[in-house]
Coordinates of C-alpha atoms and ligand atoms in Angstrom, one line a residue:
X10 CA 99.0 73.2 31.5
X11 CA 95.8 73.8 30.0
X12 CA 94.5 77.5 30.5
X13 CA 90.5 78.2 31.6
X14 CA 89.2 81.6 30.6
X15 CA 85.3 82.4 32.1
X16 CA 83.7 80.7 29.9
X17 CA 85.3 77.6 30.1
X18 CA 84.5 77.8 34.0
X19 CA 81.0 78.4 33.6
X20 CA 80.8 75.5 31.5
X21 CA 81.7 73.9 35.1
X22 CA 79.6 75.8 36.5
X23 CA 76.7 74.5 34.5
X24 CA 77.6 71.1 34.6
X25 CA 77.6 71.3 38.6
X26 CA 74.2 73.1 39.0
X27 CA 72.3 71.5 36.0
X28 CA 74.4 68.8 34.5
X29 CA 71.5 68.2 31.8
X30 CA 71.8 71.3 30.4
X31 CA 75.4 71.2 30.7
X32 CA 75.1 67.8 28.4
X33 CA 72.9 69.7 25.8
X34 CA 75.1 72.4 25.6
X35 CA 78.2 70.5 25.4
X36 CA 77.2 67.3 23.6
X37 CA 74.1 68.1 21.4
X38 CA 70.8 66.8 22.2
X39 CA 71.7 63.3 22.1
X40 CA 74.7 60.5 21.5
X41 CA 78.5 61.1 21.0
X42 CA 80.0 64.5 20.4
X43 CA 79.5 65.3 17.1
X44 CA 79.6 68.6 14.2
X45 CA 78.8 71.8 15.8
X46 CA 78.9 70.1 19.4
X47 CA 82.6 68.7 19.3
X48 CA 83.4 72.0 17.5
X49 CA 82.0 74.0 20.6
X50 CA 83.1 71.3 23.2
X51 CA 87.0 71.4 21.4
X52 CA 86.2 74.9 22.3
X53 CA 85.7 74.9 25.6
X54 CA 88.7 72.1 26.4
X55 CA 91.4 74.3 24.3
X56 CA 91.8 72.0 21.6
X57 CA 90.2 69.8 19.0
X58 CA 89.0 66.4 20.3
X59 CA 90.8 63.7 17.8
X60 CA 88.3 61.0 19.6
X61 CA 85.3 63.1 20.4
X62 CA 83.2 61.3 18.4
X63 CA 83.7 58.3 21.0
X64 CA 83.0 59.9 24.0
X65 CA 80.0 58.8 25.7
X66 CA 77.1 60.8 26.3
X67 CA 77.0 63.2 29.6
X68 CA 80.5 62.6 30.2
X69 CA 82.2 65.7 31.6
X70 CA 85.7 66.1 30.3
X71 CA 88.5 65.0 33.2
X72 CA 89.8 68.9 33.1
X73 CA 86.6 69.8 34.7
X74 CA 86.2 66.7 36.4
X75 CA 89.5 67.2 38.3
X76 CA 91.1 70.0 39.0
X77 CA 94.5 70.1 37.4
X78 CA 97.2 72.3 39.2
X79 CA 97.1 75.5 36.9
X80 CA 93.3 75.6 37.1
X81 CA 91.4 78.0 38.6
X82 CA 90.3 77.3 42.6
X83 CA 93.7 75.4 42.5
X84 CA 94.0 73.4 45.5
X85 CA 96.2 74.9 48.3
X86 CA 99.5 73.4 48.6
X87 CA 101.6 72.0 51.8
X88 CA 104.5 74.7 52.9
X89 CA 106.9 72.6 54.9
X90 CA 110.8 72.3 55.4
X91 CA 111.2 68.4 53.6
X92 CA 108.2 68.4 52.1
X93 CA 107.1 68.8 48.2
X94 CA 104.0 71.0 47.4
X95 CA 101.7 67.8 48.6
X96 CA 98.0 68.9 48.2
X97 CA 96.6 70.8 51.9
X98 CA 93.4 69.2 52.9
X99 CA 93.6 70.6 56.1
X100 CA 95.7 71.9 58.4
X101 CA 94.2 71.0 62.0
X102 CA 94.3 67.8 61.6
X103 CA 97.2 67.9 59.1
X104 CA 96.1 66.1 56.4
X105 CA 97.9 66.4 53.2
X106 CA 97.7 64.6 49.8
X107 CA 100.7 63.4 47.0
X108 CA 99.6 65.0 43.9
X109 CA 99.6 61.1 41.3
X110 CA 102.7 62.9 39.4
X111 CA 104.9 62.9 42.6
X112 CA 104.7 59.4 42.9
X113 CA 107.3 58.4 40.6
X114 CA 109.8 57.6 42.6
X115 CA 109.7 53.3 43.1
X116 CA 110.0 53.7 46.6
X117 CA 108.1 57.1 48.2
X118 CA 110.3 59.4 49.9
X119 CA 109.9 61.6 52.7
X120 CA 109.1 64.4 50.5
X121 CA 106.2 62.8 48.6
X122 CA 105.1 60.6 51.6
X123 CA 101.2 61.8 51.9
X124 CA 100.2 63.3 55.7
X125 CA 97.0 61.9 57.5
X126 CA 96.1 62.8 61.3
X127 CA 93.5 62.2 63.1
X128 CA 94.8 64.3 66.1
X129 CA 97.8 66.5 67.1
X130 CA 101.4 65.6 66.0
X131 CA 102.9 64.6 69.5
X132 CA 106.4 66.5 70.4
X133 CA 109.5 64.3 69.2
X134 CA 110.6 62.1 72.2
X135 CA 113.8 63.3 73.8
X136 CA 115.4 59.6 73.9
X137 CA 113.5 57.6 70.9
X138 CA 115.4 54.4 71.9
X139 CA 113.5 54.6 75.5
X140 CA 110.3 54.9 74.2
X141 CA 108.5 51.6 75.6
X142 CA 105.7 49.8 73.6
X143 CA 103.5 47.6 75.8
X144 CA 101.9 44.2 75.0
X145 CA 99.1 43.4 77.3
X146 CA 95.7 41.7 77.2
X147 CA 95.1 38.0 76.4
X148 CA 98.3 37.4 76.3
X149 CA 100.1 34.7 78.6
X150 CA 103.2 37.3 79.5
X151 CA 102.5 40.8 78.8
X152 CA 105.7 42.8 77.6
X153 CA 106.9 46.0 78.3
X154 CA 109.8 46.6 75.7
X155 CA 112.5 49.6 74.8
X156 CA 112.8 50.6 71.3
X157 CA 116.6 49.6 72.1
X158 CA 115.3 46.1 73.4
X159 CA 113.2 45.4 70.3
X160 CA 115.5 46.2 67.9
X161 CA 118.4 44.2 69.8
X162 CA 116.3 41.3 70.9
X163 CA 114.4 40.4 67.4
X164 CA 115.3 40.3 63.7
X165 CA 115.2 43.3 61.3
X166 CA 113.5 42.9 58.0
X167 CA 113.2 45.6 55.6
X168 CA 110.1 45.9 52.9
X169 CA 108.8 48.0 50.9
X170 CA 105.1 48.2 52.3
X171 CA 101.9 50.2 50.6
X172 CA 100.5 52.1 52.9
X173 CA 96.6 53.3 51.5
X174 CA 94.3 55.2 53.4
X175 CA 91.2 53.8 53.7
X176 CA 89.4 57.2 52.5
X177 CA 91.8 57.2 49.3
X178 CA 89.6 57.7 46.3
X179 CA 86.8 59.1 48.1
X180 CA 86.4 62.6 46.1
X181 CA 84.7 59.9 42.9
X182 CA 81.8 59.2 44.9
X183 CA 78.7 61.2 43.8
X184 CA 76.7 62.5 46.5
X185 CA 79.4 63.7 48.2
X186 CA 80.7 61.6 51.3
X187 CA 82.2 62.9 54.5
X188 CA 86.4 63.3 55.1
X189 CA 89.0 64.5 53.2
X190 CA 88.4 64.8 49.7
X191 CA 91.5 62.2 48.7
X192 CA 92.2 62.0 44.7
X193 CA 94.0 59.1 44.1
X194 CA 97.0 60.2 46.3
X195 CA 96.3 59.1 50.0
X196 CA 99.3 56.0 49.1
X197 CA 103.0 55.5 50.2
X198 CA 105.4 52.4 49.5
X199 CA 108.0 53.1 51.9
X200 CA 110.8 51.1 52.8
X201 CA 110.2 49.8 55.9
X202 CA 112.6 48.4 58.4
X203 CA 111.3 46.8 61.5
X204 CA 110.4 43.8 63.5
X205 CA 107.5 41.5 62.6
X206 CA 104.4 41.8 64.8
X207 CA 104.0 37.9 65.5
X208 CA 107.6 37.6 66.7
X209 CA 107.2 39.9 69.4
X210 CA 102.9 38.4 69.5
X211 CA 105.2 35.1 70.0
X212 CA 107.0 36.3 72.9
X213 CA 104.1 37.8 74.9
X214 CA 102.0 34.2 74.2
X215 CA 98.7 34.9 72.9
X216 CA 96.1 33.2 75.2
X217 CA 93.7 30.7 73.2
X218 CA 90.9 32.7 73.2
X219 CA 92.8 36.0 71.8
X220 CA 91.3 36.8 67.8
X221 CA 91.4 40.6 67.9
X222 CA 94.4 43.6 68.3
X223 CA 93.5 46.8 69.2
X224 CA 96.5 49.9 68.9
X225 CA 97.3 52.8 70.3
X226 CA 99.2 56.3 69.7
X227 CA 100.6 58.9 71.8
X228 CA 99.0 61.7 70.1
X229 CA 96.7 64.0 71.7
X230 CA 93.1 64.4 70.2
X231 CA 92.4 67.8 68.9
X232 CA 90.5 68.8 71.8
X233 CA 94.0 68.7 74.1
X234 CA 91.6 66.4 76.7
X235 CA 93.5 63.6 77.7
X236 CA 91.2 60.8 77.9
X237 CA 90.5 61.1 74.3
X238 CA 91.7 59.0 71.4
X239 CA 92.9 60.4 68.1
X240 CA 92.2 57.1 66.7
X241 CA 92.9 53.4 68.3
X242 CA 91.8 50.6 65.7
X243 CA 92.4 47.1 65.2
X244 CA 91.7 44.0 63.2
X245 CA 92.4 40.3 63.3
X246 CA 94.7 38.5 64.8
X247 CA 95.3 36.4 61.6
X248 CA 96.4 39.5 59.7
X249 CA 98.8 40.6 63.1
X250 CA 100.6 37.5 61.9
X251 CA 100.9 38.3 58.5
X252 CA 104.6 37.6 57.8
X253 CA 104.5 41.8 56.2
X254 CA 103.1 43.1 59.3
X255 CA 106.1 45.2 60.6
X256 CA 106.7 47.1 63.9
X257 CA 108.5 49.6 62.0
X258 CA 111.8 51.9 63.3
X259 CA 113.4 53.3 60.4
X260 CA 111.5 54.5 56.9
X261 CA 113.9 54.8 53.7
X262 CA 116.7 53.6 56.0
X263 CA 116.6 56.7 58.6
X264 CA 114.5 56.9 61.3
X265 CA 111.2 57.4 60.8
X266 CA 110.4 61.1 60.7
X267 CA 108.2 62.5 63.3
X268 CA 105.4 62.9 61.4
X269 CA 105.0 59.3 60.0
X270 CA 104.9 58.0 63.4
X271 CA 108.8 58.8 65.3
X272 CA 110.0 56.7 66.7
X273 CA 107.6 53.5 66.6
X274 CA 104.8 52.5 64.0
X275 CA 102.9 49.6 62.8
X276 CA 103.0 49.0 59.3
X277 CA 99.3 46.9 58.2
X278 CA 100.1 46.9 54.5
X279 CA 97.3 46.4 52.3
X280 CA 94.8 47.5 55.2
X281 CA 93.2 50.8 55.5
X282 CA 96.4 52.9 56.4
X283 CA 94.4 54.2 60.0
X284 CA 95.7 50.3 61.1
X285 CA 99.1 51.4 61.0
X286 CA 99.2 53.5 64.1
X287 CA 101.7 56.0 64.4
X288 CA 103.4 57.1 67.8
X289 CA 102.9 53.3 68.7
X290 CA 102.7 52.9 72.6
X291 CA 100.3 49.6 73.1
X292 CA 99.1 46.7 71.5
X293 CA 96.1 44.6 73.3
X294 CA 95.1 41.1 72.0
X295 CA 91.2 40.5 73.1
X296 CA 88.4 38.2 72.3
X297 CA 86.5 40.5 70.4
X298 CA 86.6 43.6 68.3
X299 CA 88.6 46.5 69.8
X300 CA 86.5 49.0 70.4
X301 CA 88.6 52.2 70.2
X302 CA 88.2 55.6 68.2
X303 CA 87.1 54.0 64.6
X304 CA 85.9 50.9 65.1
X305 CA 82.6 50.1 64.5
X306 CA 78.9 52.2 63.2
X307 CA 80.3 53.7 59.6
X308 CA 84.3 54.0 60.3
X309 CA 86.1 51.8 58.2
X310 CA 83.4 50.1 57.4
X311 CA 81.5 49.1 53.9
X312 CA 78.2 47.9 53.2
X313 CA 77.4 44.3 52.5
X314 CA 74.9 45.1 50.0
X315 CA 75.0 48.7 48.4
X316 CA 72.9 51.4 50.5
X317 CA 70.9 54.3 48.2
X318 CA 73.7 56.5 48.3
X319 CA 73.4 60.0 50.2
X320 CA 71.3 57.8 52.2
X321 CA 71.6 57.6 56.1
X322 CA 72.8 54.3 58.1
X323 CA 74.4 53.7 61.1
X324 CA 76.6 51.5 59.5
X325 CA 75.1 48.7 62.0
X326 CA 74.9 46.1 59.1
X327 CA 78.4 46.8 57.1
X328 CA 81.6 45.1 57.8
X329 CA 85.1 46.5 58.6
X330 CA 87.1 46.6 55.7
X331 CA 89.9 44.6 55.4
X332 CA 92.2 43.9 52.2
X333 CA 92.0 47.2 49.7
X334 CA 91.0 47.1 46.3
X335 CA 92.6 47.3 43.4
X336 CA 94.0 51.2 41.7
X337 CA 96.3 52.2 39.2
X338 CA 98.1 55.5 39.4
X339 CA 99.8 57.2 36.5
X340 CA 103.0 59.1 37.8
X341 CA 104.9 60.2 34.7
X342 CA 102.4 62.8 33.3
X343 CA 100.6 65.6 35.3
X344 CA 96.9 65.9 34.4
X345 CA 96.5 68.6 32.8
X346 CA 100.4 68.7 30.9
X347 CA 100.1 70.6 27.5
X348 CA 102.4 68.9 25.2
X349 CA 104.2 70.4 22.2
X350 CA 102.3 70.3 18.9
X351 CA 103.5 67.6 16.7
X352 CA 103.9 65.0 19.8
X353 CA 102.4 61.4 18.5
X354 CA 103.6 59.0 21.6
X355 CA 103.8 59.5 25.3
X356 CA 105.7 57.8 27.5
X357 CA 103.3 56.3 30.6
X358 CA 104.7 55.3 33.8
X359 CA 102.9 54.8 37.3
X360 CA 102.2 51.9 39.9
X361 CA 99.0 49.9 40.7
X362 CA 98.4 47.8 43.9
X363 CA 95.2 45.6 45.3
X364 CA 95.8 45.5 49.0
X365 CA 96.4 41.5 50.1
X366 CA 96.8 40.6 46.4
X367 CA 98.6 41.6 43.4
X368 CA 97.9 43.3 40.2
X369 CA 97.4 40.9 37.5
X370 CA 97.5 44.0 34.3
X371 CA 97.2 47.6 33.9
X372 CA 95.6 48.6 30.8
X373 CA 95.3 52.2 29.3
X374 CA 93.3 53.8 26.6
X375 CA 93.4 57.3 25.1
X376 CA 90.3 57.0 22.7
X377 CA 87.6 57.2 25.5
X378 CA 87.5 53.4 26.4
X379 CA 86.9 52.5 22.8
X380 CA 90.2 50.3 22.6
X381 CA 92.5 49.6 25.6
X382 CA 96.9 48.9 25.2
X383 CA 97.8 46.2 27.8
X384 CA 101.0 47.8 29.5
X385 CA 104.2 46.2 31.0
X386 CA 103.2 45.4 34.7
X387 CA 106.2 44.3 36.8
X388 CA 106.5 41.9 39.7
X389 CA 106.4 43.2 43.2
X390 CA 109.5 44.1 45.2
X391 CA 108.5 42.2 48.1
X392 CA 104.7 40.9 48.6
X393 CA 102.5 44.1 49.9
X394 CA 104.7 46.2 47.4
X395 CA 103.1 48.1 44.9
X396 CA 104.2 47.2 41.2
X397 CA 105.7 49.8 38.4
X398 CA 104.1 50.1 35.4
X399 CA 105.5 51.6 32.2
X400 CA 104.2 51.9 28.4
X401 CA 103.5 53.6 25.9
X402 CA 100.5 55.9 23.9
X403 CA 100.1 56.9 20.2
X404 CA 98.2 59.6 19.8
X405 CA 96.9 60.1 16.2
X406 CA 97.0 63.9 15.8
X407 CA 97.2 67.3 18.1
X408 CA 94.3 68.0 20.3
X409 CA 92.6 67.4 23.6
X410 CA 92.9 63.7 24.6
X411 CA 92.2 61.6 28.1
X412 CA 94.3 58.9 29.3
X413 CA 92.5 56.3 30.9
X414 CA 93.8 53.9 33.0
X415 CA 92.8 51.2 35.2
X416 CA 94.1 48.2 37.2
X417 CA 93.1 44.6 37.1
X418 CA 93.9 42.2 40.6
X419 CA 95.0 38.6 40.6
X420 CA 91.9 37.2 41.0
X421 CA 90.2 39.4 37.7
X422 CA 88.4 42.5 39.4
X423 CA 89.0 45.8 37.7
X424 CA 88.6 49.0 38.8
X425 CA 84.9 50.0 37.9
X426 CA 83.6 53.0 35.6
X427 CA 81.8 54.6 38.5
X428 CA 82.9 54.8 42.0
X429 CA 80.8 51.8 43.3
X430 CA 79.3 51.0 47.1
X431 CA 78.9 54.2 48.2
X432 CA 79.3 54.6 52.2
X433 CA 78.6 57.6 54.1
X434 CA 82.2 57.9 55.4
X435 CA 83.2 57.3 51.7
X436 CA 85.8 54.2 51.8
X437 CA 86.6 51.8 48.5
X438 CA 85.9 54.4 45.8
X439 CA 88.6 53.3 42.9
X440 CA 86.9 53.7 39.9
X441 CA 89.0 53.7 36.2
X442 CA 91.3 57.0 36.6
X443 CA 91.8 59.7 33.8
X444 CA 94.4 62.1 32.8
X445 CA 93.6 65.0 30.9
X446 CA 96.2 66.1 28.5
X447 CA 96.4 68.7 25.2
X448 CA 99.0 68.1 22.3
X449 CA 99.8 71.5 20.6
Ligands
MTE16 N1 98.5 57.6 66.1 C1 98.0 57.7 64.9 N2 98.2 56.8 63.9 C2 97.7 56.9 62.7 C3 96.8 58.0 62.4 C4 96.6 59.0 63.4 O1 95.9 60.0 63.3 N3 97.2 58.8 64.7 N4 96.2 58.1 61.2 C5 96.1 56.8 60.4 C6 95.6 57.0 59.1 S1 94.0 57.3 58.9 C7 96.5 56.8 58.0 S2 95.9 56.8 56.4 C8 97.9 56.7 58.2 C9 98.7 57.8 57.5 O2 100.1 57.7 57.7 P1 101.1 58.8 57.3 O3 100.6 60.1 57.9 O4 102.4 58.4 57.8 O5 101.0 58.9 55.8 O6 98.3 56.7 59.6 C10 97.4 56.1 60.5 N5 98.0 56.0 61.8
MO17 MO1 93.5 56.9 56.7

């Protein structure tokens, strides 16, 4: 890992309180690092900067620009029996983030499997297979069904589903937006064994004028009062019927641990991950949008046409958001990893995803965007899977060098340079992802 001594962290410093001087100190007055600036920037990094004389102007180095594990104010780390050392971003709610490194693993296990609440982690049911899940509404027979009944009465698939918060990315925007301060790390592809929504949607009869869900948990909001919602969303029927869209039981094949939903869930892959409730107790069909805790003003919600960002809005004119977009995540290298002098390739490794669609290319580049190496995307396990990427970087010498690496979808987006859209709840941020590392 690298190592920060004082002045390397008042370099930081400077760049947070007065990023312009932070530039002329670092870069020179103007244009790419170059003599006595790369020389003092090299410094500062812990190494000399084989492609400094590409990077762009006012770019602060990803070491400061991330915090890396060994760094000083490391983030505090998750203590818990089953769990890796996931990233705390708080502890009431639980919320807890997969550091990119731990998600290496094709499908996410237990350990790794990130932790979002909204409210209090209900007590385990004493007799999971009587835990009853209602389906009510506009529906022409509204169903009152065991966790024994469902999983005797309809067929079991098994998938491997992404599951992305909706809030993943959000720590790129600049101003600052409101929530947990997700990396890239808020994702899960679990293996997911349930029933499909629409087979049971089938048996209740949705009424002709039903176009909307709405969910709901068993857990209790923070406050302990009872006639408060941790969070109830919902979305359209059309994606309900999604052939992916599971009413889960079991997760890796066991059932699903209490704190990913025990025993029922919904599974909305591709969706912000707040449609998947946990605890799973009802499902309503309506005519309109469900109008439970997150739905509507600024939750889960993006902006038609970009706001000022840091700017208020009460979210009146923006529109739930529905498929994610695309992100790449590298998984075989920690930011941060010091590497033993003399190294000239790295192995890369991660997985990218793009909510409804697939990833069409992941490209990398470790010469500050100057020239990108297309690497070797492969197919989804199922549809709503992520993909695995793997390749390859030469680096030319020792020194301080960034991998870049970003995601392209089916239908051609990329992942932007800057966090785009900004929103004041801070949903959608994916911009192009980089990995500091030092050779030597
Ligand atoms: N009942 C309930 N379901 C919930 C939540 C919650 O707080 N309560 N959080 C949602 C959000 S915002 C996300 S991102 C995912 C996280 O699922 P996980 O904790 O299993 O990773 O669960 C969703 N389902
Ligand atoms: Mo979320």
């Amino acid at each position: 890992m690298l190592r920060h001594g004082k002045a390397e962290r008042s370099v930081q410093e400077l760049y947070r309180d007065d990023p312009e001087r932070g530039d002329a100190l670092a870069f020179g007055r103007r244009g790419a690092l170059k003599g006595a600036a790369l020389a003092a920037m090299g410094a500062v990094v812990g190494g000399a900067i084989p492609f400094g004389g590409r990077m762009p102007e006012g770019l602060l180095p990803a070491i400061f620009a991330r915090p890396a594990a060994a760094q000083g104010g490391a983030p505090q780390l998750l203590r818990m029996d089953g769990k890796a050392a996931l990233i705390l971003q708080g502890e009431r709610p639980l919320n807890a983030e997969t550091p990119e490194h731990l998600l290496d693993e094709p499908v996410t296990s237990y350990a790794n499997f990130f932790i979002r609440n909204n409210g209090l982690v209900p007590d385990a049911a004493a007799d999971p297979r009587a835990w009853k899940l209602v389906i009510d509404g506009e529906v022409n027979n509204r169903l009152e069904l065991t966790v024994g009944e469902i999983e005797s009465r309809f067929p079991l698939v098994t998938l491997q589903l992404q599951m992305e918060c909706g809030g993943n990315g959000r720590s790129f925007f600049a101003p600052q937006a409101r929530g947990n301060q997700w990396g890239n790390g808020a994702i899960s592809n679990g293996a997911w064994t349930g029933v499909r929504l629409r087979d049971l949607l089938a048996a209740a009869g949705p009424k002709d004028g039903a176009r909307f869900t709405g969910h709901f948990g068993a857990d209790p909001h923070l406050s302990g009062d009872p006639n408060r919602q941790s969070i109830s969303r919902g979305m359209r029927l059309a994606k309900a019927l999604d052939e992916d869209t599971l009413v889960a039981v079991r997760l890796n094949g066991q059932p699903i641990p209490q704190l990913h939903g025990a025993p029922l869930r919904l599974l909305v892959p591709g969706w912000p991950g707040s449609l998947s409730q946990k605890w799973l107790t009802r499902i309503t069909l309506l005519n309109e949008p469900h109008r439970g805790q997150g739905m509507g003003g600024t939750s889960y919600r993006m902006p038609l046409r970009p706001i000022v960002p840091g700017s208020d809005d009460n979210g009146a004119s923006f529109a739930d958001m529905e498929s994610m977009p695309v992100r790449a995540i590298l998984s075989s290298l920690a930011h941060g990893t010091r590497l033993p002098a003399g190294t000239r390739s790295v192995d890369l490794r991660g997985a990218a995803w793009a909510g409804d669609l697939s990833v069409r290319a992941v490209d990398v580049s470790v010469d500050f965007g100057q020239s990108w190496t297309a690497m070797e995307v492969s197919a989804p396990a199922n549809r709503h899977a992520w993909q695995r990427w793997t390749g390859r970087a030469a680096l030319p010498s020792d020194g301080y060098f960034e991998i870049w690496y970003r995601a392209t979808d089916s239908n051609g987006r990329m992942q932007p340079f800057q966090a785009a859209n900004w929103n004041p709840q801070g949903y959608g941020a994916n911009p192009i992802s980089r990995a500091a590392i030092l050779v030597g």
